[in-house]
XYZ file of C-alpha atoms in Angstrom:
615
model
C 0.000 0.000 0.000
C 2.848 2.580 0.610
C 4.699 1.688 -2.242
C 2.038 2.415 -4.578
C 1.731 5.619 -3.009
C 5.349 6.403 -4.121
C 5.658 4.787 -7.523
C 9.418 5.667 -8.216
C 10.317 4.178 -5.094
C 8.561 0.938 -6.003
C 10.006 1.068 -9.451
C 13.933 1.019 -7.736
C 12.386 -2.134 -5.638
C 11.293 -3.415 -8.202
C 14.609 -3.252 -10.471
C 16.424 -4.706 -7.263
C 14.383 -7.767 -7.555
C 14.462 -7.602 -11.202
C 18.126 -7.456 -11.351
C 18.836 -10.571 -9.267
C 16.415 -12.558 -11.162
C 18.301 -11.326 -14.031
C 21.453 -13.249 -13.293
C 19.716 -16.990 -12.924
C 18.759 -15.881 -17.094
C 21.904 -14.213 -18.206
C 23.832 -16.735 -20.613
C 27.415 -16.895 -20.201
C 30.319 -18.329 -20.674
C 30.635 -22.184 -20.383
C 30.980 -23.260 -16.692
C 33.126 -25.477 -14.759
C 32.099 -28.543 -12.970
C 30.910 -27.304 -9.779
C 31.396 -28.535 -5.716
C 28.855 -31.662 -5.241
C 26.242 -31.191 -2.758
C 28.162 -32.314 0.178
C 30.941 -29.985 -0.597
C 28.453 -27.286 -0.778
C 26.982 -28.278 2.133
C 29.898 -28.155 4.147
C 30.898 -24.806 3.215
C 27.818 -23.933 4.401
C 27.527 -24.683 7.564
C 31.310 -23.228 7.550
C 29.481 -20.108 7.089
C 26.795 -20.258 9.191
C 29.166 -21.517 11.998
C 30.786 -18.066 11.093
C 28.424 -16.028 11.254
C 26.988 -17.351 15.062
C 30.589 -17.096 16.177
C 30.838 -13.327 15.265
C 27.173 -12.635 16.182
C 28.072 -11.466 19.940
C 30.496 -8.644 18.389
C 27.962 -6.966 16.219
C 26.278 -4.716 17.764
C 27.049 -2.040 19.034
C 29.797 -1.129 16.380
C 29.139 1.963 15.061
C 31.714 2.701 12.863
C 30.552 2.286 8.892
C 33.761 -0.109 8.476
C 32.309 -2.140 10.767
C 28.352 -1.761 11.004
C 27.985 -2.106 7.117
C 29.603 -5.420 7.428
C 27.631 -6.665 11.102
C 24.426 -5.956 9.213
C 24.707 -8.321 6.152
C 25.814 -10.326 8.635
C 22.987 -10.518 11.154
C 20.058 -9.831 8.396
C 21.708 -13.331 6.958
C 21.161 -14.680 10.864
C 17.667 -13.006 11.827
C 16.245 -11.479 8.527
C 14.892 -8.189 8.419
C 14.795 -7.548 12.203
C 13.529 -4.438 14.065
C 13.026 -1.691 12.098
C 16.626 0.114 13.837
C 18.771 -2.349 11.756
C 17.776 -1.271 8.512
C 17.743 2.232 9.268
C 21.179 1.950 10.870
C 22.349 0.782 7.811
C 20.611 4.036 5.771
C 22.298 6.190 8.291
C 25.680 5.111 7.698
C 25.164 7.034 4.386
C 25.544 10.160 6.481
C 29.701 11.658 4.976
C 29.234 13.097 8.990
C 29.778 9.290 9.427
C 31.934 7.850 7.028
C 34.598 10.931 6.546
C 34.608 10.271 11.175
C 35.445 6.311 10.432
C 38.565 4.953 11.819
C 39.938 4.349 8.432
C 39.907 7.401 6.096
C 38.803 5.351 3.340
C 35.875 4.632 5.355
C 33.677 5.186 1.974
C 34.755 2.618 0.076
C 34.381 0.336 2.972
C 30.565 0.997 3.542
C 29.906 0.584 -0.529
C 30.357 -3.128 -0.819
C 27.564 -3.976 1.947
C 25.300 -1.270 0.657
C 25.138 -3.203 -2.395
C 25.225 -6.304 -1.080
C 22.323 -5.581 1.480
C 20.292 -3.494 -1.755
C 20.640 -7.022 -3.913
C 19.853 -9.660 -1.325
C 17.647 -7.554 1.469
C 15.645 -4.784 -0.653
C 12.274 -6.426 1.279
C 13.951 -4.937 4.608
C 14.043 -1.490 3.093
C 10.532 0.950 3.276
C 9.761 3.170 0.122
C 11.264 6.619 2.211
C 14.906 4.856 2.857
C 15.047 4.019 -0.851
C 14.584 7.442 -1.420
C 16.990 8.586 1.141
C 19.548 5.795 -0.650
C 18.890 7.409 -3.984
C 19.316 11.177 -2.736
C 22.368 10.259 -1.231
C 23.879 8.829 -4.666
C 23.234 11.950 -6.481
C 26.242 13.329 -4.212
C 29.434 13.999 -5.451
C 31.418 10.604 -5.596
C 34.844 9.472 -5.884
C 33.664 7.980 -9.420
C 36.771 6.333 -11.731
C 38.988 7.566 -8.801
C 41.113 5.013 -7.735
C 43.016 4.761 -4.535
C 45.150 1.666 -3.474
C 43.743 -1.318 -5.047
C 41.752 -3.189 -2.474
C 39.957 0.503 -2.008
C 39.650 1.201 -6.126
C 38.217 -2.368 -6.471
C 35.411 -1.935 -3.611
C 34.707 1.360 -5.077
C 34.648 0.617 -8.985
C 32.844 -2.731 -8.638
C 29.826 -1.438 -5.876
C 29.569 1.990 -8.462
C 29.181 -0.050 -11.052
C 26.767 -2.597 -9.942
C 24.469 0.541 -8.667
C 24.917 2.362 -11.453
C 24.078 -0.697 -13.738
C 21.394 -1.287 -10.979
C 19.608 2.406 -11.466
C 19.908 3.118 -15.215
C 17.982 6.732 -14.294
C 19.821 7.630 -11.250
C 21.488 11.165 -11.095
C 25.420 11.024 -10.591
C 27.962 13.435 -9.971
C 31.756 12.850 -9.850
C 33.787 14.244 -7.289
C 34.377 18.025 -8.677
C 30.311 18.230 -9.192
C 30.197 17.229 -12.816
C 27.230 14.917 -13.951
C 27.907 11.739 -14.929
C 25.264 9.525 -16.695
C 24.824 5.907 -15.397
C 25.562 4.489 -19.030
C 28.493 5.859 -19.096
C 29.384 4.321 -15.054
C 28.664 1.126 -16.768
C 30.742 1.353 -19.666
C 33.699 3.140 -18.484
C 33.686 0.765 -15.356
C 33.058 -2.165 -17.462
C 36.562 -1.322 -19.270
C 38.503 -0.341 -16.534
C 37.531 -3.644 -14.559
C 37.910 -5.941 -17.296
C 41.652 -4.546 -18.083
C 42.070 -4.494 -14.292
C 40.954 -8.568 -13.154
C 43.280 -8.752 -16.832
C 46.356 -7.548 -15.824
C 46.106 -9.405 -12.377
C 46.763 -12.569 -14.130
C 49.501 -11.466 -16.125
C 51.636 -9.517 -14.022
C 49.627 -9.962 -10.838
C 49.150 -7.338 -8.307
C 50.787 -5.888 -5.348
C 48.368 -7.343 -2.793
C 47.783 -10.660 -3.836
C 49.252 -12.212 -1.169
C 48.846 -10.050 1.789
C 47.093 -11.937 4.435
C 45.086 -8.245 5.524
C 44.182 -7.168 2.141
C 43.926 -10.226 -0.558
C 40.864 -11.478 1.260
C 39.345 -7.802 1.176
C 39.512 -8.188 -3.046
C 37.465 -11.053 -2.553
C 34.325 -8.780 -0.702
C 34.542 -6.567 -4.196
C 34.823 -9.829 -6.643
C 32.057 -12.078 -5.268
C 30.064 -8.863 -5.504
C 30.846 -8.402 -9.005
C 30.120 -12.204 -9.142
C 26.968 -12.246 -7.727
C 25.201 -9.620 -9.001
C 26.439 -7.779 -12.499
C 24.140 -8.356 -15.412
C 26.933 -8.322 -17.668
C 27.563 -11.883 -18.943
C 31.215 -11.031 -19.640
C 32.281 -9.305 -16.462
C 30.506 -11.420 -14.101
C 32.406 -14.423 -15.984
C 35.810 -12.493 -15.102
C 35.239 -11.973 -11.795
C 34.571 -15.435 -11.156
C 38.141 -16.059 -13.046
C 39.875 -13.238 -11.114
C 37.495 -15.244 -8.041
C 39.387 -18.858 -8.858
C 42.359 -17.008 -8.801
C 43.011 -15.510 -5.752
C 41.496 -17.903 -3.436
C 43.444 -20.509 -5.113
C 47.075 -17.961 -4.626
C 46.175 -17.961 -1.006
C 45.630 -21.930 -0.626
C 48.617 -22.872 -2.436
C 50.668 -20.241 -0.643
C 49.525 -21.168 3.272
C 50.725 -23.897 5.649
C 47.926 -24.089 8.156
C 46.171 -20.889 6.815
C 49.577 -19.269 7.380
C 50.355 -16.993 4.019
C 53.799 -17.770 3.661
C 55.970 -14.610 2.803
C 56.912 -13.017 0.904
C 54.306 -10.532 0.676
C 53.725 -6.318 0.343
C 50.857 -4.800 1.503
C 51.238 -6.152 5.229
C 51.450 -2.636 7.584
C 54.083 -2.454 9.623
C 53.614 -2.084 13.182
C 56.575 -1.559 15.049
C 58.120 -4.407 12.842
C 55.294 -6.991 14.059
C 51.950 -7.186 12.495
C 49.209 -6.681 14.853
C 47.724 -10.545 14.016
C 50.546 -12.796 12.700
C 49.787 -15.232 12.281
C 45.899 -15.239 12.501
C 45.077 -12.636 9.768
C 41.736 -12.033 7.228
C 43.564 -14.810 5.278
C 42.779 -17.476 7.668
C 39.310 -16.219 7.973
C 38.581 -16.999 4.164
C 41.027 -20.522 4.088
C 39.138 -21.847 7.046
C 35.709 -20.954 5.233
C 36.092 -22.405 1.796
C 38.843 -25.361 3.263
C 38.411 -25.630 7.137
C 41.767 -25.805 7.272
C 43.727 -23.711 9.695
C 43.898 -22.650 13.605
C 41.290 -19.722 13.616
C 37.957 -21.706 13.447
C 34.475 -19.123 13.875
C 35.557 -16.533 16.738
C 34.231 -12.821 17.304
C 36.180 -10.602 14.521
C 38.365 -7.334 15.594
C 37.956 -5.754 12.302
C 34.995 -5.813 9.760
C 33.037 -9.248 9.245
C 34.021 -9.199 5.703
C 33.039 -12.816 5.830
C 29.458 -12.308 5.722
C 29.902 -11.101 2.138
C 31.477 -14.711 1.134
C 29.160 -16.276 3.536
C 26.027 -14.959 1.978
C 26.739 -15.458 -1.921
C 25.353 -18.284 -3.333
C 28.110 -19.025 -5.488
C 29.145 -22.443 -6.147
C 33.078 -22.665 -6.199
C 34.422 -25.208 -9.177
C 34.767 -28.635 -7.554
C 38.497 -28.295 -8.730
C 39.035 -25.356 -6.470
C 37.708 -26.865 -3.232
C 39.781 -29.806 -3.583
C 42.939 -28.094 -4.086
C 45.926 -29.634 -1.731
C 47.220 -26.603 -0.469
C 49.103 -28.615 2.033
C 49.563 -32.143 0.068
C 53.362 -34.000 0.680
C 56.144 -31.122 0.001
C 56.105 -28.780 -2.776
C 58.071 -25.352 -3.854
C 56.666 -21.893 -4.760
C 58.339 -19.173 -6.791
C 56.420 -16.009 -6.598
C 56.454 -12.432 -7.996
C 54.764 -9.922 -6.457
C 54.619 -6.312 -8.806
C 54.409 -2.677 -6.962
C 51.115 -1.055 -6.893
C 49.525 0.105 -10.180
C 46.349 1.213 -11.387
C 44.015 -0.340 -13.756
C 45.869 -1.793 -16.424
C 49.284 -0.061 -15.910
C 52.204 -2.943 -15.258
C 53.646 -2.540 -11.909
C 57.784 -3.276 -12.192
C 58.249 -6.290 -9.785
C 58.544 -5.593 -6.224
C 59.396 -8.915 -4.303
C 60.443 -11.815 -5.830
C 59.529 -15.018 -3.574
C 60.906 -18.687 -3.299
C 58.790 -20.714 -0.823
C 58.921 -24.411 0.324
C 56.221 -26.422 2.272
C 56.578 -29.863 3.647
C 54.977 -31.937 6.249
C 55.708 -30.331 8.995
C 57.163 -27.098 8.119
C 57.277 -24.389 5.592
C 59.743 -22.238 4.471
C 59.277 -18.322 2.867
C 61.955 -16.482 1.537
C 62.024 -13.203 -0.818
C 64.087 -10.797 -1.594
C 63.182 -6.789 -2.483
C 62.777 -4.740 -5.708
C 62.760 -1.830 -4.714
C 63.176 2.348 -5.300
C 66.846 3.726 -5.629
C 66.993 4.017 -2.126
C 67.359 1.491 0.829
C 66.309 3.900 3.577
C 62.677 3.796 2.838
C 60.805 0.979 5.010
C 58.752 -1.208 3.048
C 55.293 -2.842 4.013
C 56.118 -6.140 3.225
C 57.553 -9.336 5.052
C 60.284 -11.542 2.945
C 61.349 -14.285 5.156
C 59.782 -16.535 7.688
C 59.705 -20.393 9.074
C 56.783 -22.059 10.271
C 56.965 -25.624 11.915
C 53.793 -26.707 12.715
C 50.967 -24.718 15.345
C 50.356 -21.055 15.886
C 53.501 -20.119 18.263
C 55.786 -21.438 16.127
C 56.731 -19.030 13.413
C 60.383 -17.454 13.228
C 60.899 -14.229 11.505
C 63.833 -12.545 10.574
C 64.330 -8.914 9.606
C 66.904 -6.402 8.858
C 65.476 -3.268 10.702
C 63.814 -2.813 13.515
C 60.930 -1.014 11.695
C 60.942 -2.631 8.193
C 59.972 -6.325 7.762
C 61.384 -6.373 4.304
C 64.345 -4.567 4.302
C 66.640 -4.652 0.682
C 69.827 -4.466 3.520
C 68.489 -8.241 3.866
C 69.142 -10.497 0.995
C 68.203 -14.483 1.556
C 68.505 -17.595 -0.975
C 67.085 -20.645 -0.441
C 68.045 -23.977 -1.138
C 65.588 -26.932 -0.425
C 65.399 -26.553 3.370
C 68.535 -24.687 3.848
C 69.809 -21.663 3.219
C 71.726 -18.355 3.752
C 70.833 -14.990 5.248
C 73.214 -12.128 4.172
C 73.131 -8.287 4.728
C 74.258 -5.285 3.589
C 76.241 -2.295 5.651
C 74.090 -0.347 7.969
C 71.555 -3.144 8.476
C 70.660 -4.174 12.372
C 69.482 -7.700 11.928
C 66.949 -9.607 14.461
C 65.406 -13.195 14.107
C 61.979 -13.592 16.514
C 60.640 -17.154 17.759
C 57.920 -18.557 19.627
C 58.709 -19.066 23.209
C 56.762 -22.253 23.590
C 59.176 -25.176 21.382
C 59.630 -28.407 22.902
C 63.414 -27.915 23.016
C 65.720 -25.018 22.834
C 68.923 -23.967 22.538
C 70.756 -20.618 22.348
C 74.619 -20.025 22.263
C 76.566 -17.249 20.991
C 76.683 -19.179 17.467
C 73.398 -20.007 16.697
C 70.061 -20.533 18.116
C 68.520 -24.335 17.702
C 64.736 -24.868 17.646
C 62.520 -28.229 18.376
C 58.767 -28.479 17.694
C 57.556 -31.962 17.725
C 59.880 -33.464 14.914
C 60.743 -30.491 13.104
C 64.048 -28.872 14.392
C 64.588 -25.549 12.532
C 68.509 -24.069 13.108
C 69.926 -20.652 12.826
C 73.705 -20.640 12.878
C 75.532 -17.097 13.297
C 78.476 -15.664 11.696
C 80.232 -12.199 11.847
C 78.502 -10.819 14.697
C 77.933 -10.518 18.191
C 74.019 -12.550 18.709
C 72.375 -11.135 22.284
C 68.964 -12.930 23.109
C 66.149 -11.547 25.011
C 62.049 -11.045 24.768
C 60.692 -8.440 21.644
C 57.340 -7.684 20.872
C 55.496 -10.335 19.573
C 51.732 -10.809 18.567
C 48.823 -8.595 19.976
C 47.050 -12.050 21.012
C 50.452 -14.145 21.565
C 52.279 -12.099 24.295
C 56.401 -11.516 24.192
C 58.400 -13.418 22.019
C 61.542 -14.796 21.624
C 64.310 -12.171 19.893
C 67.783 -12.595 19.147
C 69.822 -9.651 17.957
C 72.999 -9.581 16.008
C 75.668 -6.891 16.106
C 78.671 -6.411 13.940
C 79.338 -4.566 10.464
C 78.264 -7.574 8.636
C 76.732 -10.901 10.062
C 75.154 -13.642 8.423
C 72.566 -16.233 8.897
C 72.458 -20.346 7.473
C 69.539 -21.260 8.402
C 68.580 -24.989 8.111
C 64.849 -26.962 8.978
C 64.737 -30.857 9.062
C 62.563 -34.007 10.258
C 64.106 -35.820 13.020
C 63.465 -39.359 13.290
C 61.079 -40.386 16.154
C 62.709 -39.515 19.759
C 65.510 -37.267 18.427
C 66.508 -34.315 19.909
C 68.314 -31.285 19.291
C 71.837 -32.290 20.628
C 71.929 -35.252 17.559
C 70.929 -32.496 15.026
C 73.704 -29.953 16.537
C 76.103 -32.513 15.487
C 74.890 -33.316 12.481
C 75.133 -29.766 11.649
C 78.887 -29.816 13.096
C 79.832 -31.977 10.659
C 78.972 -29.486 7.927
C 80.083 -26.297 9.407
C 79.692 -23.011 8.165
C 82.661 -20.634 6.903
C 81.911 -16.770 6.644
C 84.920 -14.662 5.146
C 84.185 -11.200 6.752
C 86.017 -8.818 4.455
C 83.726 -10.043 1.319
C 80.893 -11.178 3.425
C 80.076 -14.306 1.592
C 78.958 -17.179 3.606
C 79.703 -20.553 2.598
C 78.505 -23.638 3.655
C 78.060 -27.621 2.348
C 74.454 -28.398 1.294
C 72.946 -31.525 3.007
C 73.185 -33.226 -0.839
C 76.812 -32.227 -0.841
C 76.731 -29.444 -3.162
C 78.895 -26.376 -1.846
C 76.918 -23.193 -1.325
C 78.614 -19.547 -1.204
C 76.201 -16.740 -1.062
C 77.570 -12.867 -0.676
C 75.432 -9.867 -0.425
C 75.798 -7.081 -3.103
C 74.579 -3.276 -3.543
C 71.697 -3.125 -5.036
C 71.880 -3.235 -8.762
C 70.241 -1.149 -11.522
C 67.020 -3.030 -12.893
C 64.650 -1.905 -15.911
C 62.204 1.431 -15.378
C 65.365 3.177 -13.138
C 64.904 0.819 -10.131
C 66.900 -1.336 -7.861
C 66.805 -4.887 -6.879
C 68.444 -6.234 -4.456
C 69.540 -10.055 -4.486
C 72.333 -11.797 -3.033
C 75.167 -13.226 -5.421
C 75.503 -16.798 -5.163
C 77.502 -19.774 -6.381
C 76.590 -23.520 -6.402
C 79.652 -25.712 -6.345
C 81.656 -22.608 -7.906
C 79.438 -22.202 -10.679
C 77.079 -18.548 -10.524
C 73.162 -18.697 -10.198
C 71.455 -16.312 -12.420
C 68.670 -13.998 -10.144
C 65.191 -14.595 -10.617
C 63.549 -13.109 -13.955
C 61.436 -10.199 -13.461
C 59.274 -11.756 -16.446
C 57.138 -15.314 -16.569
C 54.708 -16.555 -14.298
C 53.345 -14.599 -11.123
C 52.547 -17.897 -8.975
C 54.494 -21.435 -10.091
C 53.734 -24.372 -8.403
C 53.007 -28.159 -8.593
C 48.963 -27.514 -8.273
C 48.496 -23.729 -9.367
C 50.078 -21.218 -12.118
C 49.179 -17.648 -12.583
C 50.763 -16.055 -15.515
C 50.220 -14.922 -19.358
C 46.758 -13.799 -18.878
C 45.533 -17.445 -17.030
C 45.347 -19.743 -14.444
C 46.345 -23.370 -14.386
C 45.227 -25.509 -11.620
C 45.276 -29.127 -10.436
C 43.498 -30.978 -8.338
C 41.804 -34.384 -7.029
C 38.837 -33.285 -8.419
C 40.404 -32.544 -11.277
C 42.585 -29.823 -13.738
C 40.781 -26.315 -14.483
C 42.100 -23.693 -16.442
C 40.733 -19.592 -16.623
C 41.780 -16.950 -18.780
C 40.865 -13.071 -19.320
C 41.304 -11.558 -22.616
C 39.674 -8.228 -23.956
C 36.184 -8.653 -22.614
C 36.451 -12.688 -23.057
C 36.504 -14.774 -19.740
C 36.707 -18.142 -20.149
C 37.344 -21.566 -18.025
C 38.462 -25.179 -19.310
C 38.616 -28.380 -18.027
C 41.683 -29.892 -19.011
C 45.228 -30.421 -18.406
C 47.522 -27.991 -16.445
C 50.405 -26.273 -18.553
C 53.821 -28.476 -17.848
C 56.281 -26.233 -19.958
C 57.200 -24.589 -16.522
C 57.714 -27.092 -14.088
C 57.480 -26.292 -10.218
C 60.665 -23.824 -9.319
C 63.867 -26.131 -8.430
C 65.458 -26.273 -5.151
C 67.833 -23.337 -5.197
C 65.365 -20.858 -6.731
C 65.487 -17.178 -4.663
């Protein structure tokens, strides 16, 4: 009755409704063999389990980057509700409110949910708050602004899906100028298109940070969802594939191994390591992991994955993230926009096994060294939350270019340049421990990691460890020049650390000090001598910096800054596709002009899975 006393209001209802019966219509590409029904069920309940967990830190958060997200959240839980939810939601619209958030790109927060909540809960809304909704859009925007890239994503793919949503509405860009909605959707189409594109050619500089990777996913299961556009809704779901398959292959018990940019720095420890948005979304779609439904800190971004009705590809859900023992080789560009190539920023050469995993990088970076990064390059994780061992070169910079590392299997060498203060942090809780002036020795169940010291002076106390972890273990090293071999391996059943010390002994390390090269005997006999070098002059007037090394006298070339973005066993990401394999089967995407396809066939073998030795 009140509707048809405000006929355009029921007209935007209605195209709500309209839309979303739009997409079960729309013809599209072909589609992969989806999750069977008890996969799908057991996501489910994932979700739902989620959502309970979270429910008693809802309310009251007031703050848009948070109440957008609690109200998908409990609307999915209780439906409509009182009358105060969905008008709490309306009121977030107030620039009073998002322009006071916590985060100053509190805007492009609150759009996703808006979208998400107009699409799936337009019932809960009366005729006046559409109004109030649609009065609000006819503000000036940040339209075809950009931002970093988690922020230009949330913004371009919720303007577009509202602007595709309300062909009639009024727009205005930032500076005041009008802006059609036809020409939202076409602009946006392009700019998306190139965007999801380029991220699977040269990738993008958050696709593996554990904070912001997942928050890409709120944007492209969005896009997913709910765009009437055959082709871009079939590119999301690529760019979708993607990056929830990056983060599986990339995490030993949910743990995103490094390295990785886009990862603040906080007084050289990130607030959460190692139980990060990344965990959230691994746990959901995998169960895998040691952060099962709690109350989130920061936004519920899950109830956006938890409330699509997408079906992931059967192929994606069974991918072994964790299967037997497996290398990585990653490359990880600087930030860009749209479809501009970022010049590579960290290159990346990873190992997981059994019971460990291994994540070394080293740093692209500007001319200068002085500037901290917001990255982490190099961490070990044996088994269980407590016990992950990091290693920096700066007090305030987790990715230093003064720190250059090269792996080799499960060995491998730490060097550093002049000037750098280098630190190594460890869980305090290992089954056995040792710490001498040469080295520090770790035991976790059967997984002994070692650390063995050279040039310096190593002094061991307690540093600042995880907000929800307490102190940690942190050994310093002094001196103009000190090194690092660093070594993880399986002990038989009932070993301990004193039979690994000397099987160490009996391949000690030699560090000359004047070159700073570190040399050592691989465990397959093969002599290793790695030496850190300035940085050296790369293409678009950069710097990288990466160690010089020599296997059994003979030089190793440093990574190519062309080639695949992701390479391993299961999963490539390069040359405008994905390749991935698992139990369920091989599936294949690609993005090309405004063509999105998938295939079911076999993964591309011309690059195999990086060798032991890669850096």
């Amino acid at each position: 009755m009140t509707i048809r006393r405000n006929p355009p209001m029921a007209r935007a209802r209605r195209l709500v409704l309209a839309a979303c019966a739009l997409l079960a219509s729309s013809a599209g590409p072909a589609q992969p063999p989806r999750a069977d029904a008890t996969a799908v069920a057991a996501l489910r309940a994932r979700g739902k389990a989620m959502l309970r967990a979270a429910e008693p830190a809802l309310f009251p958060r007031e703050d848009v980057k948070f109440r957008s997200y609690d109200t998908i959240a409990a609307t999915a839980l209780h439906g409509c509700g009182p009358p105060a939810l969905a008008e709490g939601m309306v009121g977030l619209l107030d620039p009073a409110k998002y322009k006071a958030s916590v985060d100053p790109a509190g805007l492009a927060f609150l759009l996703p949910p808006l979208v998400r909540y107009l699409r799936l809960y337009p019932q809960c809304l009366s005729p006046d708050q559409f109004r109030r909704i649609r009065l609000w859009l006819e503000q000036p925007l940040p339209i075809f602004t950009h931002g970093t890239l988690n922020h230009a994503l949330m913004t371009a793919t919720s303007l577009y899906l509202l602007a595709e949503m309300l062909p009639d509405q009024a727009w205005r860009e930032g500076r005041g100028q009008p802006v059609a909605s036809a020409t939202m959707v076409s602009r946006y189409r392009q700019l998306l298109l190139e965007r999801l594109a380029n991220g699977l050619t040269h990738g993008h500089s958050e696709q593996l940070s554990p904070t912001y990777a997942p928050v890409h996913l709120v944007a492209l299961v969005n896009l997913r969802d709910f765009a009437a556009d055959p082709a871009l809704r079939a590119a999301a779901e690529v760019a979708l594939v993607a990056q929830i398959a990056m983060l599986r292959a990339d995490a030993r018990d949910a743990f995103i191994l490094p390295p990785y940019a886009r990862e603040p720095n906080r007084g050289g420890q990130t607030a959460d390591w190692p139980r990060t948005n990344a965990s959230d979304v691994l746990w959901y779609y995998y169960g895998t992991g040691d952060r099962p439904p709690h109350q989130p800190a920061g936004p519920m971004f899950m109830a956006m994955l938890t409330t699509s009705h997408w079906v992931p590809p059967a192929a994606l859900l069974a991918l072994g993230g964790e299967a037997g023992s497996y290398e990585i080789a990653t490359r990880t560009p600087e930030f860009s926009e749209w479809a501009r190539d970022g010049a590579p920023q960290l290159y990346g050469s990873a190992l997981i096994a059994p019971g460990y995993a291994i994540g070394a990088g080293n740093v692209a970076t500007a001319a200068t060294i002085a500037r901290p990064t917001q990255a982490v390059a190099f961490a070990i994780r044996p088994r269980g939350a407590e016990g992950v061992i990091e290693c920096i070169a700066m007090p305030d910079d987790r990715a230093s270019p003064r720190q250059q590392v090269w792996r080799y299997g499960s060995e491998g060498a730490l060097v550093y340049l002049p000037g750098a203060a280098p630190s190594c942090r460890y869980g305090l809780t290992p089954d056995e421990i040792v710490t001498a002036p040469d080295g520090l020795w770790l035991r976790y169940g059967t997984t002994a990691v070692a650390l063995r010291f050279a040039g310096g002076t190593a002094r061991y106390g307690e540093g600042k460890g995880p907000a929800d972890g307490g102190p940690v273990g942190l050994v310093s090293l002094s001196g103009e020049r000190p090194a690092i071999a660093f070594s993880v391996a399986t002990l038989a059943a009932g070993q301990g650390l004193a039979a690994y010390r000397q099987s160490l002994a009996a391949r000690p390390i030699a560090y000359d000090a004047a070159s700073g090269t570190l040399r050592f005997r691989a465990t397959d006999g093969r002599l290793v001598a790695v030496r850190a070098v300035p940085p050296v002059a790369v293409a678009g007037g950069r710097m990288a910096s990466f160690p010089s090394v020599m296997l059994d006298h003979a030089p190793v070339p440093p990574p190519a800054a062309t080639g695949d973005v992701f390479r391993s066993p299961m999963l490539r990401i390069g040359q405008g596709r994905f390749d991935l394999r698992s139990p369920a089967g091989a599936l294949s995407g690609s993005i090309a002009g405004d063509r999105a396809t998938f295939a079911v066939r076999s993964p591309l073998t011309a690059q195999a899975a990086p060798a032991a030795g890669s850096r």
